[in-house]
CSV table of C-alpha atoms in Angstrom, one decimal:
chain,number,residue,atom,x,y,z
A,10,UNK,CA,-21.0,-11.2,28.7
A,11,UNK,CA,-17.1,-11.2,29.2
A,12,UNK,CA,-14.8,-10.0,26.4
A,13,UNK,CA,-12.4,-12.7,25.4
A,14,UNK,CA,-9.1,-11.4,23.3
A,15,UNK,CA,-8.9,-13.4,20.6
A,16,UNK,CA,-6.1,-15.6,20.8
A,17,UNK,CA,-5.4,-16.8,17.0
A,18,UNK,CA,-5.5,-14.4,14.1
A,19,UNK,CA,-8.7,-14.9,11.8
A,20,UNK,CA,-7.6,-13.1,8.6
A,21,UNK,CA,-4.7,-11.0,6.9
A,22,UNK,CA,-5.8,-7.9,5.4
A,23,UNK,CA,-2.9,-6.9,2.6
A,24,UNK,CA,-2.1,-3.8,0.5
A,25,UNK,CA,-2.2,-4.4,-3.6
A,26,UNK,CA,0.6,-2.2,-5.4
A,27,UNK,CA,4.4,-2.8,-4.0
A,28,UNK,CA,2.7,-5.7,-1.4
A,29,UNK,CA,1.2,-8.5,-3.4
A,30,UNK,CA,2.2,-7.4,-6.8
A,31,UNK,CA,4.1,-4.9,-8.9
A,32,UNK,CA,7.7,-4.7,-7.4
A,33,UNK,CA,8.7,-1.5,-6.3
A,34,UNK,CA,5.4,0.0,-7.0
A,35,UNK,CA,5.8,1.7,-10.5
A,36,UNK,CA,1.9,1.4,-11.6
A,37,UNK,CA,0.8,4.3,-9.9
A,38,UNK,CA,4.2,6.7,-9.7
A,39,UNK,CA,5.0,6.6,-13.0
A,40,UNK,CA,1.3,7.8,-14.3
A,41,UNK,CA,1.5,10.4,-12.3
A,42,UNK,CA,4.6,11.5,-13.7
A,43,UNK,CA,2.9,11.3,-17.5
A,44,UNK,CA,-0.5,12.9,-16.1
A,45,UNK,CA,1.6,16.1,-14.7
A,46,UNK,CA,4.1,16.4,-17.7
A,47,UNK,CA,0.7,16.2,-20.1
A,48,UNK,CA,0.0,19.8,-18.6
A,49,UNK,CA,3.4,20.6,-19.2
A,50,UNK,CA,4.2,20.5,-15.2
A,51,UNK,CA,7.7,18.4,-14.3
A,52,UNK,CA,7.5,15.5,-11.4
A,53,UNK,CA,10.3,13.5,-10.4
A,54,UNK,CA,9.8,10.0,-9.5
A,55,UNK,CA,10.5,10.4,-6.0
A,56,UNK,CA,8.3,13.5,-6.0
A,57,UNK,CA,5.6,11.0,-7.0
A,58,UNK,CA,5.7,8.7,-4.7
A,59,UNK,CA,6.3,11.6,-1.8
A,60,UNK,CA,2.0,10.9,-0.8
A,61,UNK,CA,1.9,7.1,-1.6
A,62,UNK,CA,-0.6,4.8,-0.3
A,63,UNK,CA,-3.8,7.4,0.2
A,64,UNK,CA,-6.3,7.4,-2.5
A,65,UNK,CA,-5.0,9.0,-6.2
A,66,UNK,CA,-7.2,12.3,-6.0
A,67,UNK,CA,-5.4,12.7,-2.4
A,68,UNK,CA,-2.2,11.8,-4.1
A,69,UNK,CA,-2.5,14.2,-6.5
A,70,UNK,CA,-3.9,17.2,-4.2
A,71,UNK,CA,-0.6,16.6,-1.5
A,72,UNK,CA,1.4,16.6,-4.3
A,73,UNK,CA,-0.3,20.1,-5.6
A,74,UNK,CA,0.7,21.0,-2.2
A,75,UNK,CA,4.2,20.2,-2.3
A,76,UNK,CA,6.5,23.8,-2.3
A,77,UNK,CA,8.6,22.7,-5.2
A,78,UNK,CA,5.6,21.4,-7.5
A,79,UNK,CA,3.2,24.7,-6.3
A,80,UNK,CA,6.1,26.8,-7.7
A,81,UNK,CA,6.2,24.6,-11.0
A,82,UNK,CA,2.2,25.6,-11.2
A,83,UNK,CA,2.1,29.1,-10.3
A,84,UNK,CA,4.9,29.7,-13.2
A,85,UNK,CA,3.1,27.4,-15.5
A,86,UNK,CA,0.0,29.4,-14.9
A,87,UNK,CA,0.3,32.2,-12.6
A,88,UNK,CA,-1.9,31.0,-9.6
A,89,UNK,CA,-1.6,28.4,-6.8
A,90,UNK,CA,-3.1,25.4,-7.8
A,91,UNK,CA,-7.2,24.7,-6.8
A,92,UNK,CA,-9.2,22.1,-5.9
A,93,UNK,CA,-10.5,21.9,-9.7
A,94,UNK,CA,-6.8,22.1,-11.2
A,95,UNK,CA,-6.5,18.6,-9.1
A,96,UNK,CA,-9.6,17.3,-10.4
A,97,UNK,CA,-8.4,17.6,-13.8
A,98,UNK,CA,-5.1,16.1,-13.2
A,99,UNK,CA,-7.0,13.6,-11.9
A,100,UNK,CA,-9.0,12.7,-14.6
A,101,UNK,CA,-5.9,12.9,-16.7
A,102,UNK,CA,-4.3,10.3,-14.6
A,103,UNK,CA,-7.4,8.1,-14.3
A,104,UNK,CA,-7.2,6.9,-18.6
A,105,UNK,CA,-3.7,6.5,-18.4
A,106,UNK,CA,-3.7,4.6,-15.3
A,107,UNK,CA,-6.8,2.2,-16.9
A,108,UNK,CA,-4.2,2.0,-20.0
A,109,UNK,CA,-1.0,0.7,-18.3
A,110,UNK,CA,-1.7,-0.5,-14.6
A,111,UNK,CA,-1.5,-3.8,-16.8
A,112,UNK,CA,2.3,-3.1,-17.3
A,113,UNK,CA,3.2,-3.0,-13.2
A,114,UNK,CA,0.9,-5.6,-11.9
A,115,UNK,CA,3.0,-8.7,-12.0
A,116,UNK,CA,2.8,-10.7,-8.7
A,117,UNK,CA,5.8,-10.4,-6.4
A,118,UNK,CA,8.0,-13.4,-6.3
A,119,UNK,CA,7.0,-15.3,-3.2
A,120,UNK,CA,3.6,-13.7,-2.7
A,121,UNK,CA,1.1,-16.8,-3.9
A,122,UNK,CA,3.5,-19.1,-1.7
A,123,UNK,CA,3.1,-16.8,1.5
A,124,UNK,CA,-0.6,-16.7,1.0
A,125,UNK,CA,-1.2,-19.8,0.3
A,126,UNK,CA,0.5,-20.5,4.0
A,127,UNK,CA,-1.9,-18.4,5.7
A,128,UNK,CA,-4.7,-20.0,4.3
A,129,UNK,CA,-3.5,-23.0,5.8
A,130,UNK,CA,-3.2,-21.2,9.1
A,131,UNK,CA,-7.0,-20.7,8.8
A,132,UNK,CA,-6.7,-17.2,7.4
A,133,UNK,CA,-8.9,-15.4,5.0
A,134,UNK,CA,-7.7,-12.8,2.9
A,135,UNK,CA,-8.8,-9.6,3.0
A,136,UNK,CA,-7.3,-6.5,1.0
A,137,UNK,CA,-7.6,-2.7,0.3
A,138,UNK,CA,-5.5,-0.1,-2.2
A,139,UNK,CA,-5.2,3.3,-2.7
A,140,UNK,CA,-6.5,2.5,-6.6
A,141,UNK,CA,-10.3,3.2,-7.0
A,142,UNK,CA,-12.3,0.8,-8.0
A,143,UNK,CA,-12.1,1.3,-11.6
A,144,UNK,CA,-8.3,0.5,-11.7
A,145,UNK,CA,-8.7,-2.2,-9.3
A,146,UNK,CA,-11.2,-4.2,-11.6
A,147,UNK,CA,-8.5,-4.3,-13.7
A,148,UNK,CA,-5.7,-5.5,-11.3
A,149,UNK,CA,-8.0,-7.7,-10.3
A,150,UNK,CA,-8.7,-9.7,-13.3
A,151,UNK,CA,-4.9,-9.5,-13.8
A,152,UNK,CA,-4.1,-11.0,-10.3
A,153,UNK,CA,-6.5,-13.9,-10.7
A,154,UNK,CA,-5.4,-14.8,-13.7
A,155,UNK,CA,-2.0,-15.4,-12.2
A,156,UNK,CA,-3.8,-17.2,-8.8
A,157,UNK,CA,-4.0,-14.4,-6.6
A,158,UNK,CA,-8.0,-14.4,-5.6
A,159,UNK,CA,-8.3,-12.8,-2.5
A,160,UNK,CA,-11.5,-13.0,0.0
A,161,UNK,CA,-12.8,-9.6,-0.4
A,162,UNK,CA,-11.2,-6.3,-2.0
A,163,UNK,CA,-12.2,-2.9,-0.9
A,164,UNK,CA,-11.3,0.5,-3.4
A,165,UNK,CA,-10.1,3.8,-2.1
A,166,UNK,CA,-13.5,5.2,-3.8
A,167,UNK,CA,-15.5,3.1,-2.0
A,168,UNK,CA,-15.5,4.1,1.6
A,169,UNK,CA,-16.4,8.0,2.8
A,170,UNK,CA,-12.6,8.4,3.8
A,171,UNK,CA,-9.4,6.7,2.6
A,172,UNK,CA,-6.2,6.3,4.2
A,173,UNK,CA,-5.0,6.6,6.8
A,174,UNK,CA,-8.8,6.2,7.8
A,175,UNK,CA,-9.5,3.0,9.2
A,176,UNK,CA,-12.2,2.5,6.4
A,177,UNK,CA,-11.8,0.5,4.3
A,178,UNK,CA,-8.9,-1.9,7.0
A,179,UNK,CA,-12.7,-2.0,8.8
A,180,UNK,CA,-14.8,-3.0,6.2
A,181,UNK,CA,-13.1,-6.1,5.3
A,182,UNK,CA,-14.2,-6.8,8.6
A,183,UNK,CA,-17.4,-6.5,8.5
A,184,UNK,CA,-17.6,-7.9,4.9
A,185,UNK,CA,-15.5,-11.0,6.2
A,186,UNK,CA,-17.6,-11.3,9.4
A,187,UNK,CA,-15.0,-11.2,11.8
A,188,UNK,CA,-15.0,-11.7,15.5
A,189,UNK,CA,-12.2,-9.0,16.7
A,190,UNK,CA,-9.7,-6.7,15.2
A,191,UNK,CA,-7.0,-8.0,16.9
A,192,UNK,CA,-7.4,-11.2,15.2
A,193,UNK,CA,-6.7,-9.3,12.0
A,194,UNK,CA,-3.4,-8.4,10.7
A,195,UNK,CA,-2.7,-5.5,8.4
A,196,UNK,CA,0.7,-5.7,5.7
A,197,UNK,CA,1.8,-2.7,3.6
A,198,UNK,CA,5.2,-1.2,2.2
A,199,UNK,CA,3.5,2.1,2.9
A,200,UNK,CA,3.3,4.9,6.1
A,201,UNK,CA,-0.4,5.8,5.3
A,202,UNK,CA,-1.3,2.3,4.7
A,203,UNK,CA,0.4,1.0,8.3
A,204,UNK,CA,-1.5,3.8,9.9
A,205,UNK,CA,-4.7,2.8,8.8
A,206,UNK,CA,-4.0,-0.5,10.6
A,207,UNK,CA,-3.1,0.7,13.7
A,208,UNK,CA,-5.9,3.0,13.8
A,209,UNK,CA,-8.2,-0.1,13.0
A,210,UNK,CA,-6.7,-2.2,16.2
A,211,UNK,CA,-5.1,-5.0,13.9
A,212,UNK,CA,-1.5,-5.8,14.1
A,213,UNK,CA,0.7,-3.9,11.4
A,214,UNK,CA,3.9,-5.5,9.5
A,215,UNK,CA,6.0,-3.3,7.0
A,216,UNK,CA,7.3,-4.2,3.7
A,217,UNK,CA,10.6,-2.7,3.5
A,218,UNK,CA,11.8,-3.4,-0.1
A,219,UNK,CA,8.8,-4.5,-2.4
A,220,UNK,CA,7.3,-1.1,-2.7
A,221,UNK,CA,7.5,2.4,-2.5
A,222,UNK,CA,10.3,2.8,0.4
A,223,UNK,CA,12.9,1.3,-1.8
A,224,UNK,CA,11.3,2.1,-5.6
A,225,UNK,CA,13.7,-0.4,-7.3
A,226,UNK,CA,12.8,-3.1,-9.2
A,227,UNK,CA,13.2,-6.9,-8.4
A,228,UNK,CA,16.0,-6.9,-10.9
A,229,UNK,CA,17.4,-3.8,-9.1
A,230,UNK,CA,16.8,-5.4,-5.7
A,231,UNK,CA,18.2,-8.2,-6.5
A,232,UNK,CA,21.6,-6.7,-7.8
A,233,UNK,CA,21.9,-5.0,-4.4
A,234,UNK,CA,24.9,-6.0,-2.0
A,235,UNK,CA,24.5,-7.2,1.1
A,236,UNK,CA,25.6,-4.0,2.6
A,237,UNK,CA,23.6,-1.8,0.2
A,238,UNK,CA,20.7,-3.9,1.7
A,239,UNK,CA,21.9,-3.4,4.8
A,240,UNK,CA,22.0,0.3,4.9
A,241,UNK,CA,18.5,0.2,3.3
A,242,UNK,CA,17.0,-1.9,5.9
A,243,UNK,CA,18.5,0.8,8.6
A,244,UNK,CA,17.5,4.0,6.6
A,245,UNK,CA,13.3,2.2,5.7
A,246,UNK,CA,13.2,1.2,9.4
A,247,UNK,CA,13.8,4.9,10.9
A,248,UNK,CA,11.5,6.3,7.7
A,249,UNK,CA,8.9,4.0,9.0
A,250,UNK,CA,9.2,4.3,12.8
A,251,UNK,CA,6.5,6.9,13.5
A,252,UNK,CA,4.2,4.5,12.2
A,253,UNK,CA,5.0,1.9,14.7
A,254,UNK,CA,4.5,-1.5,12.8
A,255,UNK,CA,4.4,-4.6,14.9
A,256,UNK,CA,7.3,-5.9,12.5
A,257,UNK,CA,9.0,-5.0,9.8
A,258,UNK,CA,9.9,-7.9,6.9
A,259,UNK,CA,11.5,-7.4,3.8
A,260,UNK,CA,8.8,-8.6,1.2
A,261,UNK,CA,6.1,-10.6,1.8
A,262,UNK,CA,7.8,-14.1,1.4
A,263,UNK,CA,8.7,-13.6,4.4
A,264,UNK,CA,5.1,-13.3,6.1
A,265,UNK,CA,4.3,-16.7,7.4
A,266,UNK,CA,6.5,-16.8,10.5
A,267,UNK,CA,5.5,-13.5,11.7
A,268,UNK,CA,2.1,-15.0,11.5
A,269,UNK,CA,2.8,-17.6,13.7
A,270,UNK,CA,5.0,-15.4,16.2
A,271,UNK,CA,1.6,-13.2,16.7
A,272,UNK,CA,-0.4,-16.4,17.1
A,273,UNK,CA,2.0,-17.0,19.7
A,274,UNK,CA,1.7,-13.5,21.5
A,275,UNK,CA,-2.1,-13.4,20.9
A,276,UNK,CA,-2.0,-17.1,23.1
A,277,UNK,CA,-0.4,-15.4,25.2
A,278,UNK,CA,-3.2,-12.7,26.1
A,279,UNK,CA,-1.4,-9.8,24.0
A,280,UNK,CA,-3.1,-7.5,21.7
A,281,UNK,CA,-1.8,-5.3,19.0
A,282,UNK,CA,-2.4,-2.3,21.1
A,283,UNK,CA,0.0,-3.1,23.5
A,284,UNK,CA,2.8,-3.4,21.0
């Protein structure tokens, strides 16, 4: 037997938070914020979204890790803070999130229309978050409610290692039954998320201003001049670099042309890992 590159893309495999819904991705930060202040310990917003996109235990133990926030713990209570001192957190952060993931989950504007135009370029839909599978029940039920029903969804929790493992990018192919990674495409807004799709083989795209890399609302985001856009576009695009994404697109409206331009370079006998 030969191998044959594939030369049409079989399925999109897309983030959840600050890609397909919740604008500027607030769900998450902002718990963690409440979780750390309910042990009387300070985070700044930006602080919390420092570690965004690997799973919320992770989160939580980089953010332990963090100079400024160690201090902060070893004032609060005179050591450096353990393994254990992030499980609690974590189970802290774990009701709350449950409580008001419902408050962030909106779909972002654009999002059912994008993915509705891959599934007429023959795509499935594949998907993976850094929320276990707990929270994602939740979003879940949310998202269908407002249309979003996507062909398989795979939790932080349920997969030996989370981002930027390959993992769980991998087993939507397998569950999906598909032929080659290179047909498979791989959309977040954040570095550990993009990282996981190159390490899978699957093309990459960036979201520059839906999630965590900007952090504003769609109100906000929408208020922004052209040249405040501008200068975030520049300063995202240099943040993200080290990743290498394929492309980089401002939100996800804006997905179905890139789709078509790596149909085109697939045609063409290219492969994501020559990019």
């Amino acid at each position: 037997m030969t191998y044959q590159p594939p030369t049409r893309l079989q399925a999109a495999i897309l983030d959840w938070a600050g890609t397909v819904v919740d604008f500027g991705s607030f769900a998450p930060t902002r718990i963690f914020v409440e979780a750390f202040a309910s042990f009387d310990l300070a985070l700044t917003l930006e602080e919390a979204r420092g570690p965004m996109g690997v799973g919320k235990w992770a989160h939580i133990r980089a953010l332990c890790d963090e100079p400024a926030v160690a201090e902060r713990f070893q004032r609060r209570f005179g050591r450096a803070p353990t393994d254990d001192d992030v499980t609690l957190l974590y189970e802290r952060f774990m009701p709350l999130q449950l409580e008001k993931v419902g408050e962030h989950s909106a779909l972002i504007p654009g999002a059912l229309e994008a993915i509705a135009a891959l599934r007429e370029r023959g795509l499935k839909i594949g998907s993976c978050s850094g929320y276990p599978r707990a929270v994602m029940n939740k979003v879940q039920a949310l998202a269908s409610a407002a249309g979003y029903q996507p062909d398989h969804v795979v939790a932080s929790d349920e997969v030996p290692r989370g981002r930027p493992s390959p993992a769980q990018a991998l087993a939507n192919v397998i569950a999906l039954r598909l032929d080659d990674v290179a047909a498979c495409v791989k959309v977040d807004d954040t570095a550990p998320g993009l990282l996981e799709g190159r390490h899978a083989g699957m093309w990459t795209v960036a979201l520059r201003f839906s999630g965590n890399t900007l952090g504003l609302s769609w109100e906000r985001y929408q208020a922004l001049a052209r040249s405040e856009r501008a200068a975030h576009r520049q300063r995202i695009d240099g943040e993200l670099a080290s990743c290498r994404p394929h492309y980089l697109i401002d939100t996800i409206a804006e997905l179905p042309p890139i789709i078509d331009a790596i149909n085109a370079r697939l045609a063409r006998g290219e492969t994501p890992s020559a990019g």
